[in-house]
mmCIF file of N, CA and C in Angstrom:
data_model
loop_
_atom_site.group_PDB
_atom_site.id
_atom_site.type_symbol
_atom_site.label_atom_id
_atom_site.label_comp_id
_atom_site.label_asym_id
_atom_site.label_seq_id
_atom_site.Cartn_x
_atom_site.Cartn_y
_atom_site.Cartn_z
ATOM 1 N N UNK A 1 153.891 125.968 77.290
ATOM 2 C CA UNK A 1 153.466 126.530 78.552
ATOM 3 C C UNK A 1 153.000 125.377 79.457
ATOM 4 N N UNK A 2 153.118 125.286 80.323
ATOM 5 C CA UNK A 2 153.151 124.065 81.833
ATOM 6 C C UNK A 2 151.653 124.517 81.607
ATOM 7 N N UNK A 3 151.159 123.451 81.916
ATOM 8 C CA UNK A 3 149.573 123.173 82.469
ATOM 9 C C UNK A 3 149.090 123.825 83.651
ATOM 10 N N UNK A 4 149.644 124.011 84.564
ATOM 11 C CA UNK A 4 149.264 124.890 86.198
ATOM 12 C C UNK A 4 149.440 126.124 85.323
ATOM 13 N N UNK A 5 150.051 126.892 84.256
ATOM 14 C CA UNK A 5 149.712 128.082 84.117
ATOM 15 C C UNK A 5 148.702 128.407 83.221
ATOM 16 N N UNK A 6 147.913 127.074 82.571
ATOM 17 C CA UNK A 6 147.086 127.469 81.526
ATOM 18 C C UNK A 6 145.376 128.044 82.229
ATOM 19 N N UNK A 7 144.507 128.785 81.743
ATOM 20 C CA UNK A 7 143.445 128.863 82.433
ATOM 21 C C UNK A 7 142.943 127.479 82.338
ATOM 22 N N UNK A 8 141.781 127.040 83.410
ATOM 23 C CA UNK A 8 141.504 125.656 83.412
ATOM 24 C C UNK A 8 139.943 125.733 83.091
ATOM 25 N N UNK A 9 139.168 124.776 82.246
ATOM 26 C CA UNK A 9 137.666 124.753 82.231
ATOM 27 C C UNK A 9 137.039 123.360 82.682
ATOM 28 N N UNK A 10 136.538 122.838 83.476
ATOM 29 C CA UNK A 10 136.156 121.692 83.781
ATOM 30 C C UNK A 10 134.953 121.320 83.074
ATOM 31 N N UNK A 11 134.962 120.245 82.719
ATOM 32 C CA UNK A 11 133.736 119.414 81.844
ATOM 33 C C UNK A 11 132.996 118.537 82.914
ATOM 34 N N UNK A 12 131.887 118.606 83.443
ATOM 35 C CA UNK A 12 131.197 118.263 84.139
ATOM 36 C C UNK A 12 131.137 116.663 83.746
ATOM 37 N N UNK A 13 130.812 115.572 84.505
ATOM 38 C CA UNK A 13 130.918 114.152 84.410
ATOM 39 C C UNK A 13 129.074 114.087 83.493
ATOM 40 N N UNK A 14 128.233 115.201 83.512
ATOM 41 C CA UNK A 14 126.953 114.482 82.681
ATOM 42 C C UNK A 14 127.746 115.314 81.223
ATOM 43 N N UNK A 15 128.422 116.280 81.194
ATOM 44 C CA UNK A 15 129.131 116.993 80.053
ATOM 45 C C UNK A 15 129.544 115.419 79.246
ATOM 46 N N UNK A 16 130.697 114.961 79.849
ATOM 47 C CA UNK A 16 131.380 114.404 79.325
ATOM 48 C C UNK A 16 130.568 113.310 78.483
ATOM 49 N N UNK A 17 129.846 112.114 79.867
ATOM 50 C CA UNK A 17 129.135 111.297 78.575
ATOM 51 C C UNK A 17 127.714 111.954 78.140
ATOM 52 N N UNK A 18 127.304 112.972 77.730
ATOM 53 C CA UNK A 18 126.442 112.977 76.698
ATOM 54 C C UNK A 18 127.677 113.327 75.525
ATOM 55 N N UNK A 19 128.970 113.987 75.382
ATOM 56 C CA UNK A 19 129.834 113.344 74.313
ATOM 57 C C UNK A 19 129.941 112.609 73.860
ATOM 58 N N UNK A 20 130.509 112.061 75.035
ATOM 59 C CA UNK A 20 130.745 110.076 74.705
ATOM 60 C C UNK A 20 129.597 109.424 74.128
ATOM 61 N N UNK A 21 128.672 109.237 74.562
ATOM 62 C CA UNK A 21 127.237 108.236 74.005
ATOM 63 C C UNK A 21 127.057 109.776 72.958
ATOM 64 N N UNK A 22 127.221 110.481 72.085
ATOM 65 C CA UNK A 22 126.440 111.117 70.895
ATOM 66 C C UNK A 22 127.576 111.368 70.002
ATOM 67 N N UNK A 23 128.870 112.097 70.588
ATOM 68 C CA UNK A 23 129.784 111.884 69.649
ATOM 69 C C UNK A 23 130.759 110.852 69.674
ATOM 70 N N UNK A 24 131.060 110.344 70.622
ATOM 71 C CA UNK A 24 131.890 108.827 70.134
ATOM 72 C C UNK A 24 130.903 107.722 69.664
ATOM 73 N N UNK A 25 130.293 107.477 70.914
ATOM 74 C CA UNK A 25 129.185 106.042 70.317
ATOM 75 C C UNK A 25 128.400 106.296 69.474
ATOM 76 N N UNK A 26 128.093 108.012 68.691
ATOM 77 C CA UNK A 26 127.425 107.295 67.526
ATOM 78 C C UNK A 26 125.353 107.888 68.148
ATOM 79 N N UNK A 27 125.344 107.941 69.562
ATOM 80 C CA UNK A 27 123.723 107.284 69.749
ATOM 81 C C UNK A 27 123.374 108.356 69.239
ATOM 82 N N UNK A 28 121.830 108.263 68.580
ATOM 83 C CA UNK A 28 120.603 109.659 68.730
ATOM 84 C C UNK A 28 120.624 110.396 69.896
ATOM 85 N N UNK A 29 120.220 111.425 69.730
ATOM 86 C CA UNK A 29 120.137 111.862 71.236
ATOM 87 C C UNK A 29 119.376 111.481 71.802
ATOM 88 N N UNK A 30 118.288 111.144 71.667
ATOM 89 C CA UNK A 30 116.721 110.680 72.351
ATOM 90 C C UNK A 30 117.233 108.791 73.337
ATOM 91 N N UNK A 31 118.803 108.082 71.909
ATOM 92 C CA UNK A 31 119.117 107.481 72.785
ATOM 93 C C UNK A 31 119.869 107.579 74.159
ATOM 94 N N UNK A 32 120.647 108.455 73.717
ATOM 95 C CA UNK A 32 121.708 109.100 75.004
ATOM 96 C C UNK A 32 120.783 109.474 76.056
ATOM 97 N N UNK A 33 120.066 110.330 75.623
ATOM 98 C CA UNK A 33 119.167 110.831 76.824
ATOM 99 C C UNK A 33 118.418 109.895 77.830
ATOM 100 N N UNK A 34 117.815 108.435 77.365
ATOM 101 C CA UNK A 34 117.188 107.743 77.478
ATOM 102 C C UNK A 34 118.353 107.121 78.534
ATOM 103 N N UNK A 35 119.573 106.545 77.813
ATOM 104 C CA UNK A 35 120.490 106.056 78.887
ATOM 105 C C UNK A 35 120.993 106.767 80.173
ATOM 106 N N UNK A 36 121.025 108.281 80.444
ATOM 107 C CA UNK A 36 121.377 108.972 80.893
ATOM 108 C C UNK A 36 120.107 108.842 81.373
ATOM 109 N N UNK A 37 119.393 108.822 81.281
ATOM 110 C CA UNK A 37 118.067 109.350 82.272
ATOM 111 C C UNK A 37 117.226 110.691 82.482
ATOM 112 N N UNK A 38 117.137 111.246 81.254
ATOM 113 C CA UNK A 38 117.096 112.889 81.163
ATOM 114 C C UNK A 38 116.185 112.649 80.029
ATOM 115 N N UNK A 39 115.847 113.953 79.822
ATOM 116 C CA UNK A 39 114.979 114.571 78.857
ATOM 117 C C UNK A 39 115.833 114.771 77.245
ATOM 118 N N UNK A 40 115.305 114.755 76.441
ATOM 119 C CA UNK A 40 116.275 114.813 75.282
ATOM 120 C C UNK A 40 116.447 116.367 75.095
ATOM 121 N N UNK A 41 115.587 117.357 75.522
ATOM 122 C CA UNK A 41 116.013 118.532 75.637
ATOM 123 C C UNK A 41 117.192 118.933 76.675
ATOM 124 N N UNK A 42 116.766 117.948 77.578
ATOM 125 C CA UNK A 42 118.007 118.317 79.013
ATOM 126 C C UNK A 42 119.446 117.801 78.423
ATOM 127 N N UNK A 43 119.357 116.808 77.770
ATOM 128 C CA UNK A 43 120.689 116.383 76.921
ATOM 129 C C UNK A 43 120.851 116.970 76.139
ATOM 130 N N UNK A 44 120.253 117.940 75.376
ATOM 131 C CA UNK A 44 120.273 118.717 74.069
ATOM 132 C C UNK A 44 121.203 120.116 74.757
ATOM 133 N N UNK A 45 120.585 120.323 75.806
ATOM 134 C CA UNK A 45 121.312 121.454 76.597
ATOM 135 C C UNK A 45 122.444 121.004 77.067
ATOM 136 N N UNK A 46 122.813 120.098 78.136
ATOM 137 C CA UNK A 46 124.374 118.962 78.430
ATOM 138 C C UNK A 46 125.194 119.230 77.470
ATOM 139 N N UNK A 47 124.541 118.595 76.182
ATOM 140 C CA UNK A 47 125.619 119.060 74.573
ATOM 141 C C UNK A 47 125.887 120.112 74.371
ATOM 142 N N UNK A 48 125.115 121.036 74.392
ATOM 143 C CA UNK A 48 125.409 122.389 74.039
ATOM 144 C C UNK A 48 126.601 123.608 75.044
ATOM 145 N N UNK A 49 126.526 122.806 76.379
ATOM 146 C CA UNK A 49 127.323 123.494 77.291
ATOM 147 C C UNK A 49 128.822 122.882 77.262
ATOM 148 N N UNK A 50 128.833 121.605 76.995
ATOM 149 C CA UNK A 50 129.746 120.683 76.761
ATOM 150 C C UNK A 50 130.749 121.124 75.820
ATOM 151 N N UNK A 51 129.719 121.335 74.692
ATOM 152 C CA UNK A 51 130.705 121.612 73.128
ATOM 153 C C UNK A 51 130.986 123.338 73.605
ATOM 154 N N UNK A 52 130.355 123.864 74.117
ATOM 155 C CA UNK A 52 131.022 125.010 74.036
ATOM 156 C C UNK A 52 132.151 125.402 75.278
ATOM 157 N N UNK A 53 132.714 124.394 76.059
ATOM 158 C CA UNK A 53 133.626 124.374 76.570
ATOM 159 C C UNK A 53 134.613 123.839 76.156
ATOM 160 N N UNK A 54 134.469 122.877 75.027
ATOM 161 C CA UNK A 54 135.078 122.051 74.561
ATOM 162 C C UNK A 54 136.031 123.239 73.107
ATOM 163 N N UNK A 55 134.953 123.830 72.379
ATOM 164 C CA UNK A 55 135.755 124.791 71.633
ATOM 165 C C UNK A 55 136.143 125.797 72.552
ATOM 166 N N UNK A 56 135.825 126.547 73.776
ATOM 167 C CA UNK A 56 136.472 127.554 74.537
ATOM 168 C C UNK A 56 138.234 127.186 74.914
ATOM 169 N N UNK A 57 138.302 126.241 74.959
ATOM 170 C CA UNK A 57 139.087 125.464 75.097
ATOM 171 C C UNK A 57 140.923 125.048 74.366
ATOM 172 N N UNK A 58 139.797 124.757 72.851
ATOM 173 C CA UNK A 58 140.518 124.650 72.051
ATOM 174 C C UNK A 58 141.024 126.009 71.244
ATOM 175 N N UNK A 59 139.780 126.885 71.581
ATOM 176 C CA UNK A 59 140.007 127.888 70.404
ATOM 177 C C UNK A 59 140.942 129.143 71.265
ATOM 178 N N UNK A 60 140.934 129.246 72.371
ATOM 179 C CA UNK A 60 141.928 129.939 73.276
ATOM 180 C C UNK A 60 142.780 129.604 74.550
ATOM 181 N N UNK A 61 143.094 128.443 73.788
ATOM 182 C CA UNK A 61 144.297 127.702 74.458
ATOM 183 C C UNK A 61 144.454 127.622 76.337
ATOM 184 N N UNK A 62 143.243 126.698 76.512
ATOM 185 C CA UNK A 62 143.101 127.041 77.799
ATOM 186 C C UNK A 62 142.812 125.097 78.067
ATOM 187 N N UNK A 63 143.142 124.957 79.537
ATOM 188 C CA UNK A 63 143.093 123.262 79.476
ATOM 189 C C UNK A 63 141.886 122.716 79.969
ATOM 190 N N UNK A 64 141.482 121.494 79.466
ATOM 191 C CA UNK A 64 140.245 120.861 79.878
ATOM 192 C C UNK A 64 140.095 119.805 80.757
ATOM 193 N N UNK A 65 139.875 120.337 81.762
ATOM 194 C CA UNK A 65 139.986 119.214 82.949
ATOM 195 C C UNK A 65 138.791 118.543 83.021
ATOM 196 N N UNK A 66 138.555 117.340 83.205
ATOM 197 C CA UNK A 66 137.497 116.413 83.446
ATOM 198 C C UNK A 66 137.395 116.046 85.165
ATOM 199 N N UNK A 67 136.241 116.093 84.998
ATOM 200 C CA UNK A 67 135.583 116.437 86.772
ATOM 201 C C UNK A 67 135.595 114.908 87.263
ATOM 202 N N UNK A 68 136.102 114.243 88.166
ATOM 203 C CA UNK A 68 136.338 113.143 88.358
ATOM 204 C C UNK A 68 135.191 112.046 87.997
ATOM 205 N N UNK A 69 135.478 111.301 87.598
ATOM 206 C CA UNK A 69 134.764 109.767 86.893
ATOM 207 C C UNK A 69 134.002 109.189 87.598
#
């Protein structure tokens, strides 16, 4: 199925790197948060909205657009 017909979910640019700095790089959250500039609860929440777009995504075949860089 072409991409213009899939539903689309956008991952917000603070979505994306609290991924990046917790699940690629590895950091604590308290570090991520710290780099990001947030609360480790406010990143705790970032993650949580993140990953669940991230399985909405995967789990009903819908595409994940990233909100410009």
């Amino acid at each position: 199925m072409p991409l213009q017909q899939l539903e689309q979910v956008t991952l917000a640019r603070d979505e994306f790197e609290a991924l990046r700095l917790v699940d690629r790089e590895g950091l604590q959250q308290q570090q991520a948060a710290a780099e990001m500039g947030v609360s480790r609860q406010t990143l705790a929440n970032i993650l949580k909205r993140a990953r669940f777009k991230l399985l909405d995504c995967l789990s009903n075949g819908k595409a994940l657009m990233i909100d410009e860089l």
